[in-house]
mmCIF file of N, CA and C in Angstrom:
data_model
loop_
_atom_site.group_PDB
_atom_site.id
_atom_site.type_symbol
_atom_site.label_atom_id
_atom_site.label_comp_id
_atom_site.label_asym_id
_atom_site.label_seq_id
_atom_site.Cartn_x
_atom_site.Cartn_y
_atom_site.Cartn_z
ATOM 1 N N UNK A 293 62.898 226.993 78.822
ATOM 2 C CA UNK A 293 62.303 227.430 77.597
ATOM 3 C C UNK A 293 61.768 228.837 77.811
ATOM 4 N N UNK A 294 62.187 229.759 76.992
ATOM 5 C CA UNK A 294 61.781 231.140 77.140
ATOM 6 C C UNK A 294 61.614 231.795 75.779
ATOM 7 N N UNK A 295 60.731 232.772 75.718
ATOM 8 C CA UNK A 295 60.567 233.534 74.485
ATOM 9 C C UNK A 295 61.775 234.410 74.224
ATOM 10 N N UNK A 296 62.580 234.607 75.242
ATOM 11 C CA UNK A 296 63.692 235.528 75.137
ATOM 12 C C UNK A 296 65.016 234.848 74.832
ATOM 13 N N UNK A 297 65.012 233.522 74.623
ATOM 14 C CA UNK A 297 66.217 232.830 74.203
ATOM 15 C C UNK A 297 66.578 233.308 72.803
ATOM 16 N N UNK A 298 67.857 233.456 72.505
ATOM 17 C CA UNK A 298 68.219 233.881 71.156
ATOM 18 C C UNK A 298 67.867 232.799 70.138
ATOM 19 N N UNK A 299 67.401 233.241 68.989
ATOM 20 C CA UNK A 299 67.049 232.307 67.921
ATOM 21 C C UNK A 299 68.332 231.800 67.267
ATOM 22 N N UNK A 300 68.353 230.534 66.860
ATOM 23 C CA UNK A 300 69.532 230.016 66.168
ATOM 24 C C UNK A 300 69.704 230.710 64.812
ATOM 25 N N UNK A 301 70.933 230.746 64.331
ATOM 26 C CA UNK A 301 71.210 231.376 63.040
ATOM 27 C C UNK A 301 70.475 230.640 61.926
ATOM 28 N N UNK A 302 69.940 231.395 61.010
ATOM 29 C CA UNK A 302 69.243 230.809 59.876
ATOM 30 C C UNK A 302 67.764 230.570 60.112
ATOM 31 N N UNK A 303 67.272 230.783 61.328
ATOM 32 C CA UNK A 303 65.848 230.586 61.586
ATOM 33 C C UNK A 303 65.080 231.834 61.159
ATOM 34 N N UNK A 304 63.812 231.665 60.754
ATOM 35 C CA UNK A 304 63.041 232.836 60.319
ATOM 36 C C UNK A 304 62.810 233.787 61.497
ATOM 37 N N UNK A 305 62.852 235.063 61.215
ATOM 38 C CA UNK A 305 62.657 236.070 62.260
ATOM 39 C C UNK A 305 61.163 236.222 62.531
ATOM 40 N N UNK A 306 60.788 236.089 63.776
ATOM 41 C CA UNK A 306 59.398 236.238 64.189
ATOM 42 C C UNK A 306 59.340 237.343 65.233
ATOM 43 N N UNK A 307 58.481 238.320 65.005
ATOM 44 C CA UNK A 307 58.272 239.370 65.994
ATOM 45 C C UNK A 307 57.226 238.843 66.958
ATOM 46 N N UNK A 308 57.646 238.567 68.180
ATOM 47 C CA UNK A 308 56.792 237.902 69.150
ATOM 48 C C UNK A 308 55.535 238.711 69.446
ATOM 49 N N UNK A 309 55.626 240.025 69.552
ATOM 50 C CA UNK A 309 54.465 240.841 69.896
ATOM 51 C C UNK A 309 53.396 240.805 68.811
ATOM 52 N N UNK A 310 53.773 240.503 67.565
ATOM 53 C CA UNK A 310 52.810 240.466 66.466
ATOM 54 C C UNK A 310 52.261 239.063 66.225
ATOM 55 N N UNK A 311 52.709 238.077 66.978
ATOM 56 C CA UNK A 311 52.254 236.707 66.771
ATOM 57 C C UNK A 311 50.772 236.595 67.141
ATOM 58 N N UNK A 312 49.980 235.828 66.367
ATOM 59 C CA UNK A 312 48.544 235.716 66.636
ATOM 60 C C UNK A 312 48.215 235.142 68.010
ATOM 61 N N UNK A 313 49.137 234.430 68.622
ATOM 62 C CA UNK A 313 48.873 233.852 69.945
ATOM 63 C C UNK A 313 48.646 234.921 70.997
ATOM 64 N N UNK A 314 49.136 236.138 70.752
ATOM 65 C CA UNK A 314 48.972 237.198 71.734
ATOM 66 C C UNK A 314 47.619 237.893 71.623
ATOM 67 N N UNK A 315 46.881 237.693 70.561
ATOM 68 C CA UNK A 315 45.578 238.325 70.401
ATOM 69 C C UNK A 315 44.468 237.574 71.114
ATOM 70 N N UNK A 316 44.530 236.264 71.167
ATOM 71 C CA UNK A 316 43.473 235.448 71.767
ATOM 72 C C UNK A 316 43.338 235.618 73.274
ATOM 73 N N UNK A 317 44.430 235.722 74.047
ATOM 74 C CA UNK A 317 44.261 235.850 75.496
ATOM 75 C C UNK A 317 43.485 237.086 75.922
ATOM 76 N N UNK A 318 43.536 238.158 75.147
ATOM 77 C CA UNK A 318 42.809 239.369 75.540
ATOM 78 C C UNK A 318 41.307 239.124 75.561
ATOM 79 N N UNK A 319 40.776 238.454 74.555
ATOM 80 C CA UNK A 319 39.344 238.150 74.540
ATOM 81 C C UNK A 319 38.961 237.189 75.647
ATOM 82 N N UNK A 320 39.793 236.183 75.851
ATOM 83 C CA UNK A 320 39.522 235.198 76.898
ATOM 84 C C UNK A 320 39.572 235.845 78.272
ATOM 85 N N UNK A 321 40.574 236.669 78.521
ATOM 86 C CA UNK A 321 40.667 237.300 79.836
ATOM 87 C C UNK A 321 39.518 238.287 80.047
ATOM 88 N N UNK A 322 39.040 238.916 78.984
ATOM 89 C CA UNK A 322 37.888 239.813 79.104
ATOM 90 C C UNK A 322 36.633 239.069 79.519
ATOM 91 N N UNK A 323 36.400 237.892 78.924
ATOM 92 C CA UNK A 323 35.237 237.077 79.315
ATOM 93 C C UNK A 323 35.360 236.603 80.753
ATOM 94 N N UNK A 324 36.551 236.181 81.146
ATOM 95 C CA UNK A 324 36.764 235.737 82.526
ATOM 96 C C UNK A 324 36.575 236.890 83.508
ATOM 97 N N UNK A 325 37.046 238.074 83.134
ATOM 98 C CA UNK A 325 36.907 239.242 83.997
ATOM 99 C C UNK A 325 35.429 239.619 84.190
ATOM 100 N N UNK A 326 34.637 239.523 83.104
ATOM 101 C CA UNK A 326 33.205 239.818 83.230
ATOM 102 C C UNK A 326 32.526 238.841 84.176
ATOM 103 N N UNK A 327 32.903 237.561 84.113
ATOM 104 C CA UNK A 327 32.336 236.566 85.041
ATOM 105 C C UNK A 327 32.723 236.888 86.480
ATOM 106 N N UNK A 328 33.975 237.257 86.682
ATOM 107 C CA UNK A 328 34.448 237.597 88.025
ATOM 108 C C UNK A 328 33.673 238.783 88.591
ATOM 109 N N UNK A 329 33.516 239.832 87.792
ATOM 110 C CA UNK A 329 32.799 241.025 88.251
ATOM 111 C C UNK A 329 31.330 240.692 88.519
ATOM 112 N N UNK A 330 30.720 239.862 87.677
ATOM 113 C CA UNK A 330 29.320 239.488 87.862
ATOM 114 C C UNK A 330 29.121 238.733 89.173
ATOM 115 N N UNK A 331 29.979 237.765 89.443
ATOM 116 C CA UNK A 331 29.855 236.981 90.675
ATOM 117 C C UNK A 331 30.055 237.873 91.898
ATOM 118 N N UNK A 332 31.069 238.717 91.880
ATOM 119 C CA UNK A 332 31.337 239.572 93.034
ATOM 120 C C UNK A 332 30.262 240.640 93.215
ATOM 121 N N UNK A 333 29.741 241.182 92.121
ATOM 122 C CA UNK A 333 28.665 242.171 92.223
ATOM 123 C C UNK A 333 27.391 241.526 92.764
ATOM 124 N N UNK A 334 27.100 240.303 92.332
ATOM 125 C CA UNK A 334 25.919 239.602 92.840
ATOM 126 C C UNK A 334 26.048 239.314 94.335
ATOM 127 N N UNK A 335 27.238 238.892 94.762
ATOM 128 C CA UNK A 335 27.449 238.621 96.194
ATOM 129 C C UNK A 335 27.299 239.898 97.015
ATOM 130 N N UNK A 336 27.856 240.997 96.524
ATOM 131 C CA UNK A 336 27.750 242.270 97.232
ATOM 132 C C UNK A 336 26.303 242.751 97.267
ATOM 133 N N UNK A 337 25.606 242.657 96.143
ATOM 134 C CA UNK A 337 24.205 243.085 96.090
ATOM 135 C C UNK A 337 23.338 242.243 97.022
ATOM 136 N N UNK A 338 23.607 240.950 97.089
ATOM 137 C CA UNK A 338 22.837 240.075 97.974
ATOM 138 C C UNK A 338 23.039 240.462 99.436
ATOM 139 N N UNK A 339 24.278 240.718 99.828
ATOM 140 C CA UNK A 339 24.555 241.111 101.211
ATOM 141 C C UNK A 339 23.889 242.446 101.536
ATOM 142 N N UNK A 340 23.997 243.415 100.628
ATOM 143 C CA UNK A 340 23.371 244.716 100.868
ATOM 144 C C UNK A 340 21.854 244.576 100.941
ATOM 145 N N UNK A 341 21.269 243.802 100.036
ATOM 146 C CA UNK A 341 19.822 243.603 100.028
ATOM 147 C C UNK A 341 19.347 242.904 101.302
ATOM 148 N N UNK A 342 20.059 241.858 101.713
ATOM 149 C CA UNK A 342 19.675 241.157 102.942
ATOM 150 C C UNK A 342 19.846 242.047 104.162
ATOM 151 N N UNK A 343 20.900 242.838 104.200
ATOM 152 C CA UNK A 343 21.109 243.748 105.321
ATOM 153 C C UNK A 343 19.993 244.777 105.389
ATOM 154 N N UNK A 344 19.582 245.303 104.253
ATOM 155 C CA UNK A 344 18.504 246.288 104.208
ATOM 156 C C UNK A 344 17.168 245.643 104.570
ATOM 157 N N UNK A 345 16.912 244.442 104.066
ATOM 158 C CA UNK A 345 15.647 243.744 104.307
ATOM 159 C C UNK A 345 15.523 243.288 105.758
ATOM 160 N N UNK A 346 16.590 242.756 106.310
ATOM 161 C CA UNK A 346 16.540 242.219 107.674
ATOM 162 C C UNK A 346 16.629 243.309 108.738
ATOM 163 N N UNK A 347 17.046 244.480 108.369
ATOM 164 C CA UNK A 347 17.159 245.650 109.263
ATOM 165 C C UNK A 347 17.828 245.280 110.583
ATOM 166 N N UNK A 348 17.095 245.281 111.691
ATOM 167 C CA UNK A 348 17.671 245.067 113.013
ATOM 168 C C UNK A 348 18.039 243.625 113.308
ATOM 169 N N UNK A 349 17.530 242.695 112.520
ATOM 170 C CA UNK A 349 17.809 241.275 112.784
ATOM 171 C C UNK A 349 19.223 240.866 112.369
ATOM 172 N N UNK A 350 19.946 241.754 111.710
ATOM 173 C CA UNK A 350 21.322 241.454 111.319
ATOM 174 C C UNK A 350 22.209 241.321 112.556
ATOM 175 N N UNK A 351 21.800 241.945 113.646
ATOM 176 C CA UNK A 351 22.571 241.887 114.887
ATOM 177 C C UNK A 351 22.247 240.648 115.718
ATOM 178 N N UNK A 352 21.413 239.761 115.201
ATOM 179 C CA UNK A 352 21.045 238.543 115.918
ATOM 180 C C UNK A 352 22.259 237.630 116.044
ATOM 181 N N UNK A 353 22.580 237.203 117.261
ATOM 182 C CA UNK A 353 23.725 236.295 117.433
ATOM 183 C C UNK A 353 23.449 234.938 116.783
ATOM 184 N N UNK A 354 24.447 234.418 116.097
ATOM 185 C CA UNK A 354 24.323 233.114 115.453
ATOM 186 C C UNK A 354 25.078 232.074 116.271
ATOM 187 N N UNK A 355 26.308 232.397 116.646
ATOM 188 C CA UNK A 355 27.129 231.497 117.454
ATOM 189 C C UNK A 355 27.979 232.366 118.373
ATOM 190 N N UNK A 356 27.585 232.480 119.611
ATOM 191 C CA UNK A 356 28.306 233.314 120.563
ATOM 192 C C UNK A 356 28.190 234.774 120.167
ATOM 193 N N UNK A 357 29.313 235.443 119.989
ATOM 194 C CA UNK A 357 29.309 236.855 119.607
ATOM 195 C C UNK A 357 29.247 237.029 118.087
ATOM 196 N N UNK A 358 29.210 235.937 117.345
ATOM 197 C CA UNK A 358 29.166 235.972 115.879
ATOM 198 C C UNK A 358 27.731 236.234 115.443
ATOM 199 N N UNK A 359 27.499 237.376 114.803
ATOM 200 C CA UNK A 359 26.138 237.773 114.430
ATOM 201 C C UNK A 359 25.815 237.387 112.989
ATOM 202 N N UNK A 360 24.564 237.564 112.625
ATOM 203 C CA UNK A 360 24.110 237.264 111.277
ATOM 204 C C UNK A 360 24.804 238.178 110.262
ATOM 205 N N UNK A 361 24.991 239.438 110.621
ATOM 206 C CA UNK A 361 25.694 240.371 109.735
ATOM 207 C C UNK A 361 27.129 239.941 109.503
ATOM 208 N N UNK A 362 27.797 239.471 110.548
ATOM 209 C CA UNK A 362 29.171 238.986 110.397
ATOM 210 C C UNK A 362 29.205 237.737 109.514
ATOM 211 N N UNK A 363 28.183 236.897 109.638
ATOM 212 C CA UNK A 363 28.093 235.707 108.789
ATOM 213 C C UNK A 363 27.934 236.104 107.324
ATOM 214 N N UNK A 364 27.071 237.085 107.058
ATOM 215 C CA UNK A 364 26.883 237.554 105.681
ATOM 216 C C UNK A 364 28.172 238.134 105.109
ATOM 217 N N UNK A 365 28.866 238.950 105.891
ATOM 218 C CA UNK A 365 30.128 239.523 105.426
ATOM 219 C C UNK A 365 31.203 238.451 105.227
ATOM 220 N N UNK A 366 31.198 237.439 106.071
ATOM 221 C CA UNK A 366 32.148 236.325 105.914
ATOM 222 C C UNK A 366 31.880 235.571 104.617
ATOM 223 N N UNK A 367 30.605 235.338 104.313
ATOM 224 C CA UNK A 367 30.253 234.653 103.069
ATOM 225 C C UNK A 367 30.634 235.495 101.851
ATOM 226 N N UNK A 368 30.446 236.826 101.940
ATOM 227 C CA UNK A 368 30.834 237.707 100.850
ATOM 228 C C UNK A 368 32.353 237.685 100.658
ATOM 229 N N UNK A 369 33.089 237.739 101.743
ATOM 230 C CA UNK A 369 34.549 237.691 101.671
ATOM 231 C C UNK A 369 35.026 236.377 101.071
ATOM 232 N N UNK A 370 34.426 235.274 101.507
ATOM 233 C CA UNK A 370 34.796 233.962 100.968
ATOM 234 C C UNK A 370 34.500 233.887 99.477
ATOM 235 N N UNK A 371 33.361 234.440 99.069
ATOM 236 C CA UNK A 371 33.016 234.455 97.640
ATOM 237 C C UNK A 371 34.049 235.226 96.842
ATOM 238 N N UNK A 372 34.460 236.378 97.349
ATOM 239 C CA UNK A 372 35.452 237.189 96.627
ATOM 240 C C UNK A 372 36.812 236.498 96.565
ATOM 241 N N UNK A 373 37.232 235.884 97.647
ATOM 242 C CA UNK A 373 38.522 235.195 97.647
ATOM 243 C C UNK A 373 38.514 233.986 96.710
ATOM 244 N N UNK A 374 37.452 233.203 96.775
ATOM 245 C CA UNK A 374 37.359 232.012 95.916
ATOM 246 C C UNK A 374 37.268 232.417 94.448
ATOM 247 N N UNK A 375 36.504 233.463 94.148
ATOM 248 C CA UNK A 375 36.394 233.890 92.743
ATOM 249 C C UNK A 375 37.717 234.479 92.243
ATOM 250 N N UNK A 376 38.474 235.143 93.103
ATOM 251 C CA UNK A 376 39.785 235.669 92.695
ATOM 252 C C UNK A 376 40.753 234.519 92.415
ATOM 253 N N UNK A 377 40.728 233.489 93.241
ATOM 254 C CA UNK A 377 41.577 232.323 92.994
ATOM 255 C C UNK A 377 41.160 231.606 91.710
ATOM 256 N N UNK A 378 39.852 231.504 91.481
ATOM 257 C CA UNK A 378 39.353 230.902 90.244
ATOM 258 C C UNK A 378 39.824 231.702 89.031
ATOM 259 N N UNK A 379 39.722 233.031 89.108
ATOM 260 C CA UNK A 379 40.126 233.895 87.997
ATOM 261 C C UNK A 379 41.616 233.723 87.699
ATOM 262 N N UNK A 380 42.422 233.697 88.738
ATOM 263 C CA UNK A 380 43.859 233.529 88.556
ATOM 264 C C UNK A 380 44.169 232.197 87.875
ATOM 265 N N UNK A 381 43.535 231.129 88.336
ATOM 266 C CA UNK A 381 43.785 229.809 87.759
ATOM 267 C C UNK A 381 43.255 229.735 86.322
ATOM 268 N N UNK A 382 42.073 230.293 86.081
ATOM 269 C CA UNK A 382 41.499 230.248 84.736
ATOM 270 C C UNK A 382 42.355 231.040 83.753
ATOM 271 N N UNK A 383 42.862 232.197 84.162
ATOM 272 C CA UNK A 383 43.745 232.975 83.284
ATOM 273 C C UNK A 383 45.027 232.209 82.987
ATOM 274 N N UNK A 384 45.565 231.550 83.989
ATOM 275 C CA UNK A 384 46.787 230.773 83.766
ATOM 276 C C UNK A 384 46.516 229.618 82.806
ATOM 277 N N UNK A 385 45.402 228.903 83.024
ATOM 278 C CA UNK A 385 45.113 227.731 82.200
ATOM 279 C C UNK A 385 44.681 228.090 80.782
ATOM 280 N N UNK A 386 43.896 229.170 80.626
ATOM 281 C CA UNK A 386 43.328 229.493 79.319
ATOM 282 C C UNK A 386 44.108 230.546 78.542
ATOM 283 N N UNK A 387 44.800 231.420 79.244
ATOM 284 C CA UNK A 387 45.498 232.518 78.555
ATOM 285 C C UNK A 387 47.000 232.296 78.479
ATOM 286 N N UNK A 388 47.594 231.855 79.565
ATOM 287 C CA UNK A 388 49.046 231.774 79.620
ATOM 288 C C UNK A 388 49.596 230.478 79.037
ATOM 289 N N UNK A 389 49.216 229.344 79.621
ATOM 290 C CA UNK A 389 49.822 228.065 79.252
ATOM 291 C C UNK A 389 49.654 227.683 77.783
ATOM 292 N N UNK A 390 48.449 227.762 77.197
ATOM 293 C CA UNK A 390 48.324 227.306 75.813
ATOM 294 C C UNK A 390 49.086 228.161 74.803
ATOM 295 N N UNK A 391 49.348 229.415 75.131
ATOM 296 C CA UNK A 391 49.918 230.320 74.151
ATOM 297 C C UNK A 391 51.402 230.603 74.351
ATOM 298 N N UNK A 392 51.980 230.075 75.401
ATOM 299 C CA UNK A 392 53.395 230.340 75.661
ATOM 300 C C UNK A 392 54.269 229.654 74.618
ATOM 301 N N UNK A 393 53.913 228.442 74.244
ATOM 302 C CA UNK A 393 54.767 227.671 73.343
ATOM 303 C C UNK A 393 54.635 228.069 71.882
ATOM 304 N N UNK A 394 53.530 228.694 71.477
ATOM 305 C CA UNK A 394 53.334 228.997 70.060
ATOM 306 C C UNK A 394 54.408 229.921 69.488
ATOM 307 N N UNK A 395 54.648 231.102 70.074
ATOM 308 C CA UNK A 395 55.713 231.946 69.511
ATOM 309 C C UNK A 395 57.093 231.315 69.656
ATOM 310 N N UNK A 396 57.288 230.589 70.758
ATOM 311 C CA UNK A 396 58.583 229.942 70.986
ATOM 312 C C UNK A 396 58.844 228.881 69.924
ATOM 313 N N UNK A 397 57.816 228.114 69.577
ATOM 314 C CA UNK A 397 57.967 227.081 68.562
ATOM 315 C C UNK A 397 58.243 227.711 67.205
ATOM 316 N N UNK A 398 57.623 228.856 66.931
ATOM 317 C CA UNK A 398 57.861 229.528 65.653
ATOM 318 C C UNK A 398 59.296 230.026 65.564
ATOM 319 N N UNK A 399 59.834 230.511 66.675
ATOM 320 C CA UNK A 399 61.194 231.032 66.682
ATOM 321 C C UNK A 399 62.209 229.906 66.578
ATOM 322 N N UNK A 400 61.970 228.818 67.277
ATOM 323 C CA UNK A 400 62.948 227.731 67.355
ATOM 324 C C UNK A 400 62.614 226.557 66.457
ATOM 325 N N UNK A 401 61.756 226.745 65.510
ATOM 326 C CA UNK A 401 61.485 225.690 64.531
ATOM 327 C C UNK A 401 60.746 224.506 65.086
ATOM 328 N N UNK A 402 59.936 224.691 66.127
ATOM 329 C CA UNK A 402 59.134 223.608 66.660
ATOM 330 C C UNK A 402 59.871 222.675 67.603
ATOM 331 N N UNK A 403 61.138 222.904 67.814
ATOM 332 C CA UNK A 403 61.869 222.035 68.736
ATOM 333 C C UNK A 403 62.088 222.754 70.064
ATOM 334 N N UNK A 404 62.108 221.978 71.114
ATOM 335 C CA UNK A 404 62.256 222.556 72.432
ATOM 336 C C UNK A 404 63.724 222.755 72.766
ATOM 337 N N UNK A 405 64.038 223.930 73.311
ATOM 338 C CA UNK A 405 65.420 224.216 73.736
ATOM 339 C C UNK A 405 65.528 224.039 75.233
ATOM 340 N N UNK A 406 66.661 223.592 75.669
ATOM 341 C CA UNK A 406 66.896 223.449 77.119
ATOM 342 C C UNK A 406 68.131 224.177 77.495
#
């Protein structure tokens, strides 16, 4: 099933780019992007604030050669990776999947083509 399959003869012509389904994902992705930036900015600010506050204690070993500063950076990295995976999944679930079939159904009369 693709938006690019040719429409059968006699079906109404629909311009896919003008379909209302394409307007909603922009707002949704904008809200998701703001959440992503907020979470990552908070994680970065927390690490910078703790590094500044703890000063020399950031070099304190936690486990062998693994220091407190390395632990903070690891937590920041994990936060960024997890939030990026969340953003990707949320965009797919909220922006891509629900709206893929709408223009296709309009072009093909609501029936699925294989």
